[in-house]
Tab-separated table of C-alpha atoms and ligand atoms in Angstrom:
chain	number	residue	atom	x	y	z
A	1	MET	CA	-252.076	-59.683	-78.889
A	2	THR	CA	-249.439	-62.366	-79.279
A	3	MET	CA	-246.528	-63.142	-81.547
A	4	ASP	CA	-248.282	-65.924	-83.419
A	5	ARG	CA	-247.421	-65.246	-87.051
A	6	VAL	CA	-244.280	-65.778	-89.060
A	7	ALA	CA	-243.857	-63.816	-92.287
A	8	VAL	CA	-241.569	-65.861	-94.529
A	9	ARG	CA	-239.984	-63.827	-97.297
A	10	TYR	CA	-238.496	-65.401	-100.377
A	11	HIS	CA	-236.293	-63.685	-102.848
A	12	GLU	CA	-234.987	-65.800	-105.677
A	13	VAL	CA	-238.280	-67.667	-105.866
A	14	ALA	CA	-240.055	-64.370	-106.489
A	15	LEU	CA	-237.803	-63.610	-109.449
A	16	LYS	CA	-238.883	-66.695	-111.371
A	17	ARG	CA	-241.895	-65.269	-113.125
A	18	GLY	CA	-242.806	-68.282	-115.209
A	19	ASN	CA	-243.222	-70.852	-112.459
A	20	ARG	CA	-243.497	-68.748	-109.336
A	21	THR	CA	-246.751	-70.377	-108.271
A	22	ALA	CA	-245.261	-73.859	-108.391
A	23	LEU	CA	-242.135	-72.691	-106.544
A	24	VAL	CA	-244.133	-71.047	-103.775
A	25	ALA	CA	-246.268	-74.182	-103.452
A	26	GLN	CA	-243.104	-76.301	-103.189
A	27	LEU	CA	-241.594	-73.922	-100.635
A	28	THR	CA	-244.793	-74.030	-98.566
A	29	ARG	CA	-244.781	-77.840	-98.565
A	30	ASN	CA	-241.111	-77.900	-97.561
A	31	ILE	CA	-241.749	-75.463	-94.727
A	32	MET	CA	-244.629	-77.556	-93.407
A	33	THR	CA	-242.513	-80.714	-93.543
A	34	ALA	CA	-239.642	-78.984	-91.756
A	35	LEU	CA	-241.934	-77.619	-89.050
A	36	GLU	CA	-243.805	-80.816	-88.243
A	37	GLY	CA	-244.556	-80.970	-84.530
A	38	THR	CA	-243.652	-77.358	-83.731
A	39	GLY	CA	-247.170	-75.928	-83.506
A	40	VAL	CA	-247.730	-74.432	-86.937
A	41	VAL	CA	-251.446	-74.684	-87.623
A	42	GLY	CA	-251.861	-73.114	-91.050
A	43	THR	CA	-250.558	-70.818	-93.725
A	44	ASN	CA	-251.812	-68.145	-96.030
A	45	ARG	CA	-250.207	-66.255	-98.852
A	46	ALA	CA	-249.525	-62.576	-99.157
A	47	PRO	CA	-247.625	-60.870	-101.981
A	48	GLY	CA	-244.003	-62.101	-101.824
A	49	ARG	CA	-244.615	-63.820	-98.510
A	50	ILE	CA	-245.922	-66.957	-96.905
A	51	ILE	CA	-247.604	-66.272	-93.581
A	52	LEU	CA	-247.415	-69.066	-91.009
A	53	HIS	CA	-249.928	-69.249	-88.195
A	54	LEU	CA	-248.569	-70.565	-84.924
A	55	SER	CA	-250.661	-72.118	-82.193
A	56	THR	CA	-250.388	-70.461	-78.802
A	57	HIS	CA	-248.309	-73.424	-77.663
A	58	ASN	CA	-245.846	-73.071	-80.482
A	59	ASP	CA	-242.195	-73.882	-80.042
A	60	TRP	CA	-240.645	-70.719	-81.497
A	61	CYS	CA	-237.040	-71.753	-80.749
A	62	ASN	CA	-237.499	-74.860	-82.827
A	63	VAL	CA	-239.441	-73.066	-85.550
A	64	ARG	CA	-236.676	-70.483	-85.851
A	65	ASP	CA	-233.928	-73.076	-85.903
A	66	ARG	CA	-235.600	-75.204	-88.568
A	67	LEU	CA	-236.567	-72.343	-90.861
A	68	THR	CA	-232.914	-71.318	-91.100
A	69	ARG	CA	-232.398	-74.558	-93.046
A	70	VAL	CA	-235.296	-74.408	-95.500
A	71	PHE	CA	-233.830	-73.457	-98.866
A	72	GLY	CA	-235.788	-70.789	-100.704
A	73	ILE	CA	-236.321	-68.621	-97.617
A	74	ALA	CA	-234.530	-65.259	-97.793
A	75	ASN	CA	-235.525	-64.243	-94.268
A	76	PHE	CA	-238.427	-64.466	-91.842
A	77	LEU	CA	-240.031	-62.369	-89.150
A	78	LEU	CA	-241.752	-63.388	-85.926
A	79	CYS	CA	-244.844	-61.173	-86.015
A	80	GLU	CA	-247.895	-60.036	-84.179
A	81	ARG	CA	-251.052	-58.900	-85.880
A	82	VAL	CA	-251.784	-55.225	-85.134
A	83	ASP	CA	-254.914	-54.362	-87.021
A	84	GLY	CA	-257.065	-51.431	-86.234
A	85	ASP	CA	-256.737	-47.804	-85.853
A	86	LEU	CA	-253.356	-46.210	-86.670
A	87	ASP	CA	-252.983	-44.369	-83.348
A	88	ASN	CA	-253.697	-47.523	-81.358
A	89	MET	CA	-251.231	-49.450	-83.473
A	90	ILE	CA	-248.512	-46.846	-82.955
A	91	ALA	CA	-249.136	-46.738	-79.221
A	92	HIS	CA	-248.980	-50.508	-79.031
A	93	ILE	CA	-245.671	-50.701	-80.904
A	94	ALA	CA	-244.153	-47.949	-78.775
A	95	ASN	CA	-245.162	-49.827	-75.619
A	96	ALA	CA	-243.738	-53.069	-76.942
A	97	ALA	CA	-240.447	-51.333	-77.777
A	98	ALA	CA	-240.298	-49.759	-74.315
A	99	ALA	CA	-240.835	-53.158	-72.708
A	100	ARG	CA	-237.637	-54.502	-74.268
A	101	PRO	CA	-234.230	-54.231	-72.635
A	102	PRO	CA	-232.957	-50.707	-73.422
A	103	PHE	CA	-231.361	-50.100	-76.819
A	104	ALA	CA	-229.444	-47.064	-78.073
A	105	SER	CA	-230.643	-46.941	-81.672
A	106	PHE	CA	-233.347	-48.359	-83.897
A	107	ALA	CA	-234.887	-48.175	-87.362
A	108	VAL	CA	-238.449	-48.742	-88.507
A	109	ARG	CA	-238.790	-50.610	-91.791
A	110	THR	CA	-242.216	-50.643	-93.368
A	111	LYS	CA	-243.156	-52.765	-96.372
A	112	ARG	CA	-246.517	-52.002	-97.878
A	113	SER	CA	-247.786	-54.659	-100.238
A	114	ASP	CA	-251.341	-53.352	-99.835
A	115	LYS	CA	-251.181	-50.390	-102.169
A	116	THR	CA	-254.653	-49.260	-101.093
A	117	TYR	CA	-253.445	-48.495	-97.575
A	118	PRO	CA	-253.966	-44.725	-97.093
A	119	LEU	CA	-250.430	-43.841	-95.936
A	120	PRO	CA	-247.179	-44.417	-97.841
A	121	SER	CA	-244.543	-46.571	-96.099
A	122	PRO	CA	-242.082	-43.751	-95.243
A	123	GLU	CA	-244.876	-41.861	-93.529
A	124	VAL	CA	-245.850	-44.916	-91.452
A	125	SER	CA	-242.193	-45.472	-90.518
A	126	ALA	CA	-241.779	-41.834	-89.515
A	127	ARG	CA	-244.843	-41.814	-87.283
A	128	VAL	CA	-243.976	-45.080	-85.594
A	129	GLY	CA	-240.359	-43.902	-85.226
A	130	LYS	CA	-241.374	-40.738	-83.439
A	131	ALA	CA	-243.536	-42.629	-80.961
A	132	VAL	CA	-240.799	-45.164	-80.275
A	133	GLN	CA	-238.272	-42.372	-79.737
A	134	ARG	CA	-240.563	-40.751	-77.205
A	135	ALA	CA	-241.272	-44.007	-75.391
A	136	THR	CA	-237.691	-45.288	-75.226
A	137	GLY	CA	-235.374	-42.280	-75.519
A	138	SER	CA	-233.419	-44.158	-78.229
A	139	SER	CA	-232.378	-42.488	-81.445
A	140	VAL	CA	-233.036	-43.423	-85.053
A	141	ASP	CA	-230.158	-44.933	-87.029
A	142	LEU	CA	-231.206	-46.224	-90.412
A	143	ASP	CA	-227.809	-47.695	-91.344
A	144	HIS	CA	-226.664	-49.619	-88.275
A	145	PRO	CA	-229.574	-49.814	-85.857
A	146	GLU	CA	-229.309	-51.932	-82.745
A	147	VAL	CA	-232.973	-52.896	-83.090
A	148	GLU	CA	-235.146	-53.125	-86.192
A	149	ILE	CA	-238.884	-52.690	-86.041
A	150	HIS	CA	-240.672	-54.165	-89.030
A	151	LEU	CA	-244.150	-53.428	-90.255
A	152	GLU	CA	-245.711	-55.478	-93.000
A	153	ILE	CA	-248.808	-53.850	-94.413
A	154	LEU	CA	-250.557	-56.740	-96.141
A	155	PRO	CA	-253.905	-56.711	-97.941
A	156	ARG	CA	-255.790	-58.206	-95.015
A	157	GLU	CA	-253.684	-57.468	-91.976
A	158	ILE	CA	-250.789	-55.515	-90.601
A	159	LEU	CA	-247.970	-57.440	-88.949
A	160	PHE	CA	-245.425	-56.026	-86.547
A	161	SER	CA	-242.096	-57.625	-85.706
A	162	MET	CA	-238.941	-56.975	-83.767
A	163	GLU	CA	-237.254	-60.230	-84.732
A	164	LYS	CA	-235.933	-60.832	-88.216
A	165	VAL	CA	-233.881	-63.957	-88.960
A	166	ALA	CA	-231.847	-64.749	-92.087
A	167	GLY	CA	-232.800	-67.820	-94.110
A	168	PRO	CA	-230.425	-69.841	-96.288
A	169	GLY	CA	-231.667	-68.346	-99.596
A	170	GLY	CA	-231.548	-70.434	-102.770
A	171	LEU	CA	-234.422	-72.415	-104.248
A	172	PRO	CA	-236.827	-74.888	-102.630
A	173	ILE	CA	-235.713	-78.525	-102.700
A	174	GLY	CA	-237.804	-80.485	-105.159
A	175	SER	CA	-238.049	-77.692	-107.707
A	176	GLY	CA	-234.885	-78.674	-109.579
A	177	GLY	CA	-235.068	-82.399	-110.281
A	178	THR	CA	-233.154	-85.245	-108.635
A	179	VAL	CA	-229.380	-85.662	-108.641
A	180	LEU	CA	-227.513	-88.723	-107.362
A	181	THR	CA	-224.414	-87.478	-105.513
A	182	LEU	CA	-221.369	-89.680	-104.961
A	183	LEU	CA	-220.696	-89.159	-101.271
A	184	SER	CA	-217.329	-90.172	-99.862
A	185	GLY	CA	-216.612	-89.542	-96.198
A	186	GLY	CA	-214.380	-86.606	-97.156
A	187	ILE	CA	-214.765	-82.849	-97.009
A	188	ASP	CA	-215.792	-82.076	-100.569
A	189	SER	CA	-218.629	-84.255	-101.759
A	190	VAL	CA	-220.941	-83.414	-98.861
A	191	VAL	CA	-220.408	-79.731	-99.629
A	192	ALA	CA	-221.235	-80.465	-103.282
A	193	ALA	CA	-224.451	-82.189	-102.170
A	194	HIS	CA	-225.334	-79.232	-99.971
A	195	ARG	CA	-224.820	-76.764	-102.805
A	196	LEU	CA	-227.124	-78.798	-105.041
A	197	LEU	CA	-229.783	-78.781	-102.328
A	198	GLY	CA	-229.473	-74.999	-102.319
A	199	ARG	CA	-230.214	-74.945	-106.046
A	200	GLY	CA	-233.461	-76.792	-105.513
A	201	CYS	CA	-232.333	-80.329	-106.373
A	202	ARG	CA	-233.512	-83.342	-104.468
A	203	VAL	CA	-230.303	-85.215	-103.645
A	204	GLU	CA	-229.937	-88.973	-103.384
A	205	LEU	CA	-226.601	-90.197	-102.031
A	206	VAL	CA	-224.412	-93.155	-102.923
A	207	HIS	CA	-221.306	-94.300	-101.082
A	208	PHE	CA	-218.888	-96.977	-102.242
A	209	HIS	CA	-217.044	-98.963	-99.605
A	210	SER	CA	-214.552	-101.802	-99.680
A	211	ALA	CA	-215.659	-103.795	-96.656
A	212	PRO	CA	-214.579	-106.440	-95.829
A	213	TYR	CA	-211.208	-105.517	-97.413
A	214	GLN	CA	-211.239	-102.295	-95.419
A	215	SER	CA	-213.017	-101.153	-92.261
A	216	ARG	CA	-216.446	-99.547	-92.404
A	217	ALA	CA	-215.103	-96.269	-91.052
A	218	GLY	CA	-215.679	-94.483	-94.362
A	219	LEU	CA	-219.247	-95.773	-94.535
A	220	ASN	CA	-219.862	-94.632	-90.971
A	221	LYS	CA	-218.703	-91.152	-91.878
A	222	ALA	CA	-220.911	-91.097	-94.966
A	223	LEU	CA	-223.854	-92.121	-92.767
A	224	GLU	CA	-223.112	-89.362	-90.295
A	225	LEU	CA	-222.841	-86.828	-93.138
A	226	THR	CA	-226.185	-88.045	-94.482
A	227	ARG	CA	-227.679	-87.300	-91.078
A	228	ILE	CA	-226.326	-83.775	-91.230
A	229	LEU	CA	-227.703	-83.250	-94.759
A	230	ASN	CA	-231.024	-84.515	-93.454
A	231	ARG	CA	-231.322	-81.310	-91.469
A	232	TRP	CA	-231.745	-79.490	-94.795
A	233	GLN	CA	-233.417	-82.285	-96.715
A	234	PRO	CA	-235.728	-84.334	-94.511
A	235	GLY	CA	-235.864	-87.895	-95.782
A	236	SER	CA	-232.254	-88.044	-97.014
A	237	ARG	CA	-231.115	-91.526	-98.009
A	238	LEU	CA	-227.735	-93.125	-98.467
A	239	HIS	CA	-227.221	-96.070	-100.817
A	240	ALA	CA	-224.156	-98.032	-99.699
A	241	VAL	CA	-222.579	-100.110	-102.452
A	242	PRO	CA	-219.903	-102.736	-101.733
A	243	PHE	CA	-217.115	-102.033	-104.176
A	244	GLY	CA	-214.230	-104.272	-103.080
A	245	ASP	CA	-214.943	-107.154	-105.454
A	246	THR	CA	-215.130	-104.793	-108.426
A	247	GLN	CA	-211.789	-103.313	-107.370
A	248	LYS	CA	-210.289	-106.763	-107.045
A	249	GLN	CA	-211.160	-107.528	-110.657
A	250	ILE	CA	-209.785	-104.194	-111.858
A	251	VAL	CA	-206.553	-104.893	-109.983
A	252	ALA	CA	-206.302	-108.332	-111.553
A	253	GLY	CA	-207.142	-107.293	-115.095
A	254	ALA	CA	-205.800	-103.776	-115.733
A	255	PRO	CA	-202.494	-101.848	-115.574
A	256	ARG	CA	-201.485	-100.544	-112.142
A	257	ARG	CA	-201.357	-96.884	-112.983
A	258	ALA	CA	-204.849	-96.967	-114.494
A	259	ARG	CA	-206.489	-98.327	-111.361
A	260	LEU	CA	-207.724	-95.092	-109.849
A	261	VAL	CA	-209.362	-93.838	-113.040
A	262	LEU	CA	-210.857	-97.257	-113.634
A	263	TYR	CA	-212.287	-97.350	-110.100
A	264	ARG	CA	-213.917	-94.020	-110.782
A	265	ARG	CA	-215.247	-95.150	-114.148
A	266	ALA	CA	-216.732	-98.228	-112.520
A	267	MET	CA	-218.312	-96.037	-109.817
A	268	MET	CA	-219.905	-93.897	-112.521
A	269	ARG	CA	-221.354	-96.928	-114.283
A	270	ILE	CA	-222.814	-98.286	-111.078
A	271	ALA	CA	-224.096	-94.849	-110.088
A	272	ALA	CA	-225.719	-94.339	-113.501
A	273	ARG	CA	-227.680	-97.571	-113.088
A	274	LEU	CA	-228.744	-96.595	-109.607
A	275	ALA	CA	-229.720	-93.151	-110.913
A	276	ALA	CA	-232.024	-94.764	-113.460
A	277	ALA	CA	-233.777	-96.683	-110.694
A	278	LEU	CA	-234.100	-93.511	-108.599
A	279	GLU	CA	-235.194	-91.376	-111.546
A	280	ALA	CA	-232.220	-89.093	-111.016
A	281	ALA	CA	-231.343	-87.034	-114.083
A	282	ALA	CA	-227.640	-86.530	-113.325
A	283	LEU	CA	-224.746	-87.603	-111.110
A	284	ALA	CA	-222.648	-85.256	-108.982
A	285	THR	CA	-219.227	-85.383	-107.335
A	286	GLY	CA	-217.091	-83.176	-105.102
A	287	ASP	CA	-214.292	-82.837	-107.668
A	288	SER	CA	-212.452	-79.532	-107.793
A	289	LEU	CA	-210.154	-79.083	-110.750
A	290	GLY	CA	-206.533	-79.917	-110.050
A	291	GLN	CA	-207.028	-80.479	-106.339
A	292	VAL	CA	-205.519	-83.965	-106.298
A	293	ALA	CA	-203.889	-86.258	-108.804
A	294	SER	CA	-207.105	-87.896	-109.912
A	295	GLN	CA	-208.803	-84.574	-110.612
A	296	THR	CA	-206.806	-83.331	-113.599
A	297	LEU	CA	-208.802	-82.307	-116.630
A	298	PRO	CA	-207.719	-85.371	-118.702
A	299	ASN	CA	-208.707	-87.700	-115.853
A	300	LEU	CA	-212.066	-86.024	-115.370
A	301	VAL	CA	-212.721	-86.365	-119.100
A	302	ALA	CA	-211.757	-90.044	-118.960
A	303	ILE	CA	-214.117	-90.538	-116.004
A	304	ASP	CA	-216.989	-88.691	-117.718
A	305	ASP	CA	-216.662	-91.048	-120.655
A	306	ALA	CA	-217.899	-93.957	-118.543
A	307	GLY	CA	-220.991	-92.562	-116.900
A	308	GLY	CA	-223.604	-92.277	-119.590
A	309	LEU	CA	-225.175	-89.486	-117.523
A	310	PRO	CA	-224.132	-85.859	-117.068
A	311	ILE	CA	-221.828	-85.464	-114.056
A	312	LEU	CA	-222.362	-82.211	-112.154
A	313	ARG	CA	-219.396	-80.845	-110.226
A	314	PRO	CA	-220.590	-77.934	-108.136
A	315	LEU	CA	-217.139	-77.347	-106.602
A	316	ILE	CA	-215.123	-77.448	-109.806
A	317	GLY	CA	-213.872	-73.863	-109.559
A	318	MET	CA	-213.636	-73.563	-105.790
A	319	ASP	CA	-210.400	-73.665	-103.835
A	320	LYS	CA	-209.894	-75.731	-100.720
A	321	GLU	CA	-210.295	-72.778	-98.339
A	322	GLU	CA	-213.707	-71.929	-99.734
A	323	ILE	CA	-214.814	-75.545	-99.545
A	324	ILE	CA	-213.581	-75.899	-95.963
A	325	SER	CA	-215.342	-72.762	-94.832
A	326	HIS	CA	-218.585	-74.028	-96.354
A	327	ALA	CA	-218.058	-77.376	-94.594
A	328	ARG	CA	-217.539	-75.643	-91.249
A	329	ARG	CA	-220.618	-73.498	-91.741
A	330	ILE	CA	-222.882	-76.493	-92.308
A	331	GLY	CA	-221.246	-78.557	-89.567
A	332	THR	CA	-219.749	-81.374	-91.639
A	333	TYR	CA	-216.067	-80.516	-91.319
A	334	ASP	CA	-215.439	-82.310	-88.023
A	335	VAL	CA	-217.007	-85.536	-89.277
A	336	SER	CA	-215.259	-85.338	-92.648
A	337	THR	CA	-211.832	-84.984	-91.067
A	338	LEU	CA	-212.112	-88.082	-88.862
A	339	SER	CA	-209.696	-90.692	-90.108
A	340	ASP	CA	-210.998	-93.425	-92.393
A	341	GLU	CA	-209.955	-95.601	-95.302
A	342	ASP	CA	-211.574	-94.543	-98.551
A	343	CYS	CA	-212.031	-97.313	-101.082
A	344	CYS	CA	-210.092	-95.241	-103.627
A	345	GLN	CA	-206.948	-95.771	-101.559
A	346	LEU	CA	-207.216	-99.537	-101.742
A	347	TRP	CA	-204.532	-101.156	-103.937
A	348	VAL	CA	-203.752	-97.827	-105.595
A	349	PRO	CA	-200.114	-97.080	-106.458
A	350	LYS	CA	-198.390	-94.036	-104.931
A	351	HIS	CA	-198.341	-92.282	-108.288
A	352	PRO	CA	-201.525	-93.010	-110.216
A	353	SER	CA	-201.852	-91.753	-113.752
A	354	THR	CA	-202.684	-88.056	-113.894
A	355	ARG	CA	-203.234	-87.903	-117.655
A	356	MET	CA	-205.361	-90.783	-118.685
A	357	THR	CA	-206.904	-90.407	-122.118
A	358	VAL	CA	-210.334	-91.770	-122.912
A	359	GLY	CA	-208.752	-94.215	-125.363
A	360	ALA	CA	-206.263	-95.478	-122.784
A	361	ALA	CA	-208.962	-95.906	-120.172
A	362	ARG	CA	-211.166	-97.869	-122.535
A	363	ALA	CA	-208.247	-100.066	-123.580
A	364	ALA	CA	-207.209	-100.670	-119.967
A	365	GLU	CA	-210.600	-102.077	-119.079
A	366	ALA	CA	-211.222	-103.894	-122.361
A	367	SER	CA	-210.852	-107.324	-120.820
A	368	LEU	CA	-213.150	-106.597	-117.869
A	369	ASP	CA	-216.859	-107.245	-117.773
A	370	ILE	CA	-217.734	-104.018	-116.026
A	371	ASP	CA	-221.464	-104.381	-116.603
A	372	SER	CA	-221.758	-107.638	-114.760
A	373	MET	CA	-219.489	-106.320	-111.991
A	374	ALA	CA	-221.802	-103.310	-111.674
A	375	GLY	CA	-224.845	-105.550	-111.559
A	376	SER	CA	-223.537	-107.732	-108.765
A	377	ALA	CA	-222.337	-104.739	-106.713
A	378	LEU	CA	-225.747	-103.093	-106.989
A	379	ALA	CA	-227.504	-106.284	-106.007
A	380	LYS	CA	-225.699	-106.077	-102.654
A	381	ALA	CA	-226.384	-102.371	-102.027
A	382	GLU	CA	-227.991	-101.339	-98.730
A	383	VAL	CA	-230.206	-98.289	-98.232
A	384	PHE	CA	-230.007	-96.189	-95.075
A	385	ASP	CA	-232.801	-93.775	-94.337
A	386	ALA	CA	-231.705	-90.877	-92.154
A	387	ARG	CA	-235.198	-90.625	-90.666
A	388	SER	CA	-234.877	-93.961	-88.936
A	389	PRO	CA	-233.963	-93.644	-85.276
A	390	ARG	CA	-230.279	-93.374	-84.539
A	391	ASP	CA	-230.203	-96.838	-82.993
A	392	SER	CA	-231.535	-98.721	-85.947
A	393	PHE	CA	-229.537	-96.523	-88.300
A	394	SER	CA	-226.331	-97.580	-86.602
A	395	ARG	CA	-227.471	-101.148	-86.042
A	396	GLN	CA	-228.046	-101.621	-89.768
A	397	ASN	CA	-224.651	-100.154	-90.170
A	398	ARG	CA	-222.779	-102.492	-87.823
A	399	ALA	CA	-220.084	-104.495	-89.555
A	400	PRO	CA	-220.930	-108.175	-90.005
A	401	ASP	CA	-218.997	-110.269	-87.490
B	501	LIG	P1	-214.050	-85.805	-101.072
B	501	LIG	O1	-213.581	-84.823	-100.058
B	501	LIG	O2	-215.463	-85.596	-101.485
B	501	LIG	O3	-213.740	-87.210	-100.690
B	501	LIG	P2	-211.619	-85.686	-102.568
B	501	LIG	O4	-211.010	-84.336	-102.715
B	501	LIG	O5	-211.100	-86.615	-101.555
B	501	LIG	O6	-213.197	-85.501	-102.384
B	501	LIG	P3	-211.369	-87.768	-104.529
B	501	LIG	O7	-210.977	-88.746	-103.519
B	501	LIG	O8	-210.561	-87.603	-105.778
B	501	LIG	O9	-211.531	-86.313	-104.009
B	501	LIG	O10	-212.857	-88.083	-104.965
B	501	LIG	C1	-213.482	-87.287	-105.949
B	501	LIG	C2	-214.978	-87.498	-105.856
B	501	LIG	O11	-215.317	-88.859	-106.133
B	501	LIG	C3	-215.527	-87.246	-104.473
B	501	LIG	O12	-215.788	-85.882	-104.239
B	501	LIG	C4	-216.788	-88.060	-104.485
B	501	LIG	O13	-217.837	-87.384	-105.139
B	501	LIG	C5	-216.383	-89.267	-105.312
B	501	LIG	N1	-215.933	-90.348	-104.426
B	501	LIG	C6	-214.692	-90.653	-104.028
B	501	LIG	N2	-214.676	-91.720	-103.207
B	501	LIG	C7	-215.960	-92.111	-103.069
B	501	LIG	C8	-216.640	-93.145	-102.356
B	501	LIG	N3	-215.980	-93.999	-101.587
B	501	LIG	N4	-217.981	-93.221	-102.455
B	501	LIG	C9	-218.663	-92.345	-103.218
B	501	LIG	N5	-218.094	-91.363	-103.904
B	501	LIG	C10	-216.768	-91.234	-103.842
B	502	LIG	MG1	-211.955	-88.266	-100.691
C-alpha cells in the first residue's frame, strides 16, 4: 500500500448550498491547474471532499506546497487506501505508526461520510487508538496530540493519513467574477488583490507609471508583485499604462492642490475603460481610510465620482499593522518596501488637498479633455503575463534606451 491519495477538504464551499456543485467543479479545475506536472493522474468526489489520485512517481513536496495556495481548500491529507477487513486495517495502521520516529502522544480522528459503515466513528477511533498505543507505547491526547491519525470512511474506500496540511481557506478563484485591481508597487494594493483572490475573484492588475519622467522602478516592483500573486492565481497579468503625459496635462491645466485627486480620478477613468475590455465588473484599490492624506473620506468620494464603476476597497477598515502582517505572510513585503518613485509623487505639492469635494474636483478638471487623455494612455499600455519565462518577462520590461 502506498500514500497515493490526497483528500482535499473544503469548508466555505460546502456551506454554499445553492451553487455548491459549480463551486466544487471550479475548485477541482483550479487544483488541477495548480498541480500541473506534479503527477496527479485523476480525481473523484466524495461527500465534502475531492480525492486526488497521485501516480507512483508523484512529487509530494511540490503537491503539498502548491495546494497550500489554492483558495477554497480548508485542509488536505496525504492518504493511503486501507480497504478490507477491520482487523487487518487496524494492524496496518498500528505498524505504520510504530514505523515513525517515536512520539509521546497522539489522537485518532475518524470522519465517516459513509453512514452505512457498520461501526460509528468513535468506536473506530477507539479501536485504532488502542492498537496504536500497544504498538508504540504512546498515550492518547485528544487536545494537543503530537501526531494525528486520520481515517476517512468514504462510500467506496477508507483512507488513512498521518499528514494533514492547512489550506488557505476562502473561495475558489473564478467563482466570484473579475475585478481589475490598481496595483502600485507599495505594500497595500497587492494585499488588497490577494484578499480579493481569497474571495473567489479573478484579479486583473493595472499599474500606472510615469516613465520616461521617472524611472521604471515602480513598474519593476509591480511586475515582481504580479509574479508573487501568480503563485495563487496562475495566469496573472499586469497591464502597464504610461501615465506621465496625462499628469503633465493635469499639471498644466488644474490647480496645484487638486493634482493628486485629479491623478486618481484620471486613473479611475482609464481603469474603467480597461475593465470594460477585460469584462471586469469592478475596480479595486489598496486604500485604507485615513492612512495618508489622499485617503480621507471626502477625497475617496471625489475619486469614486470619476470611475463609473464600483471601486472595491478590501483594506478600508484595516490598520497598517494588519496589512503589513498579511504582506509578510504572502511574501510581498520585501518587494513592496524596495525604494521606487510612484507616479503619484510626480509634481505633487507637499500638502495636497485632503478635503476635495466632488464639485471642486469636477471644476478643477473642467478644462481638460480627460477622455482623450485616457484613450491615448490606454493605446500605449503593455501587457505582462506572469507565465512567460523570467527572461522575457524582464526583457519586455527593460526601459527603452
Ligand atoms: P499602496 O501601498 O498600495 O501603494 P498607499 O498606501 O501608498 O497604497 P496611495 O499611494 O494613496 O496609497 O494609493 C492608493 C491606491 O491607489 C493604491 O492602493 C493603489 O490601489 C492605487 N495606486 C496608487 N498608485 C498607483 C499606481 N502607480 N498604479 C496603480 N495603482 C496605484
Ligand atoms: Mg503607494
